[in-house]
Amino acid sequence: MTPPTIDQTSPRRGQVIVLTGPPGAGKSTVARLLADRLTPGVHLHSDDFWHYIKRGRIAPYLPEAHQQNQVVLRVLVSAAFGYAEGGYQVICDGIVGPWFIDLFRATAGEQAVPLSYVVLRPNQRTTLERAAGRTGDALTDPDPIRSLHSQFSDLGVYESHVLDSTDLTAEATADSVLQGVARGLYLLGPSGSVADAGPSDGVTDADDPIHDS
């Protein structure tokens, strides 16, 4: 069966899809599949934006990295919506909890670009198993992965943006995301109950992002 696609080659503006979740959730694999099925498609891997800092980079999970992380997130947002303004379908994958989605939402409102927010959240056991099987410099340490999974465990008004991918392959997950985006299930606007929700109160470990690698 031919996988679903979205073909948007008209000169009107594109869209931004923020694909997030804990490390090991399969964000990057699914994002690559989505970018292949969207026309014209762009995949922004958020980890790369930290690695672009060649001297003076601070590990993003350290308290002293707060200012650096704010700068990097704003650059990422600018890049995502810059592509979208040119008509591209942008998938931005990375750890973007509710504590950071306001940066995307504000720009989406200013530029009138559709913004979808999708949280991949397999159960913790599956997440740890998938993370342990990754190679290269990907994060495999179970302690921070458990911490981040916990931070994504109760998202309040954003729970409707969660996709439980525990029993789904990457291809099936991409299919589900595309279907949900096409139906507007994950859409965030500048107004409305979800869009008006502010950053999570009491978030401590999540004040700055911890990227997957």
Short mmCIF file of N, CA and C in Angstrom, two decimals, residues 1 13 26 30 51-52 60-61 68 70-71 76 82 100 105-106 108 151-154 157 168 174 185 192 196 210:
data_model
loop_
_atom_site.label_atom_id
_atom_site.label_comp_id
_atom_site.label_asym_id
_atom_site.label_seq_id
_atom_site.Cartn_x
_atom_site.Cartn_y
_atom_site.Cartn_z
N MET A 1 0.84 -1.19 0.00
CA MET A 1 0.00 0.00 0.00
C MET A 1 0.88 1.24 0.00
N ARG A 13 2.25 29.71 1.87
CA ARG A 13 3.22 29.35 2.89
C ARG A 13 3.10 27.88 3.30
N GLY A 26 12.09 7.80 18.85
CA GLY A 26 12.09 7.59 17.40
C GLY A 26 11.85 8.86 16.60
N VAL A 30 11.40 9.01 12.42
CA VAL A 30 10.08 9.37 11.91
C VAL A 30 10.14 10.69 11.15
N HIS A 51 25.52 21.52 17.85
CA HIS A 51 26.83 21.10 17.36
C HIS A 51 27.47 22.13 16.43
N TYR A 52 26.69 23.06 15.91
CA TYR A 52 27.26 24.12 15.10
C TYR A 52 28.17 25.03 15.91
N PRO A 60 24.11 21.21 27.08
CA PRO A 60 22.83 21.89 27.22
C PRO A 60 22.06 21.58 28.50
N TYR A 61 22.42 20.48 29.19
CA TYR A 61 21.70 20.12 30.41
C TYR A 61 22.29 20.79 31.65
N GLN A 68 22.85 30.09 26.43
CA GLN A 68 23.20 29.44 25.16
C GLN A 68 21.98 28.73 24.57
N GLN A 70 18.81 29.28 25.06
CA GLN A 70 17.82 30.23 24.58
C GLN A 70 18.20 30.74 23.18
N VAL A 71 19.49 31.03 22.99
CA VAL A 71 19.96 31.50 21.69
C VAL A 71 19.75 30.44 20.63
N LEU A 76 16.85 28.10 15.92
CA LEU A 76 16.10 26.96 15.37
C LEU A 76 14.71 27.40 14.93
N GLY A 82 11.52 30.34 8.67
CA GLY A 82 12.07 30.89 7.44
C GLY A 82 11.79 29.97 6.27
N PHE A 100 9.02 25.06 26.16
CA PHE A 100 9.66 25.77 25.05
C PHE A 100 8.75 25.99 23.84
N ARG A 105 5.20 28.93 19.03
CA ARG A 105 3.83 29.39 18.88
C ARG A 105 3.75 30.89 18.61
N ALA A 106 4.60 31.65 19.29
CA ALA A 106 4.60 33.10 19.09
C ALA A 106 4.96 33.46 17.65
N ALA A 108 4.69 31.47 15.03
CA ALA A 108 3.62 30.99 14.16
C ALA A 108 2.50 32.01 14.07
N GLN A 151 9.24 13.70 32.42
CA GLN A 151 8.85 15.09 32.15
C GLN A 151 7.81 15.17 31.03
N PHE A 152 7.77 14.16 30.18
CA PHE A 152 6.77 14.12 29.13
C PHE A 152 5.55 13.26 29.52
N SER A 153 5.49 12.83 30.78
CA SER A 153 4.46 11.87 31.18
C SER A 153 3.11 12.50 31.44
N ASP A 154 3.08 13.76 31.84
CA ASP A 154 1.81 14.43 32.12
C ASP A 154 1.89 15.84 31.57
N VAL A 157 -2.86 20.12 29.20
CA VAL A 157 -3.67 20.40 28.01
C VAL A 157 -3.01 19.90 26.73
N LEU A 168 4.00 0.69 17.52
CA LEU A 168 4.03 1.11 16.13
C LEU A 168 5.44 1.07 15.56
N ALA A 174 4.84 7.36 11.32
CA ALA A 174 4.82 8.45 10.34
C ALA A 174 3.44 8.54 9.68
N LEU A 185 -5.43 17.57 14.00
CA LEU A 185 -5.48 17.10 15.38
C LEU A 185 -4.38 17.69 16.24
N GLY A 192 -7.04 29.97 21.83
CA GLY A 192 -7.66 28.69 22.12
C GLY A 192 -7.12 28.13 23.41
N ASP A 196 -3.32 28.92 24.60
CA ASP A 196 -3.20 29.91 25.66
C ASP A 196 -2.47 29.38 26.88
N ILE A 210 17.71 18.83 26.79
CA ILE A 210 18.78 17.85 26.72
C ILE A 210 18.60 17.13 25.41
#
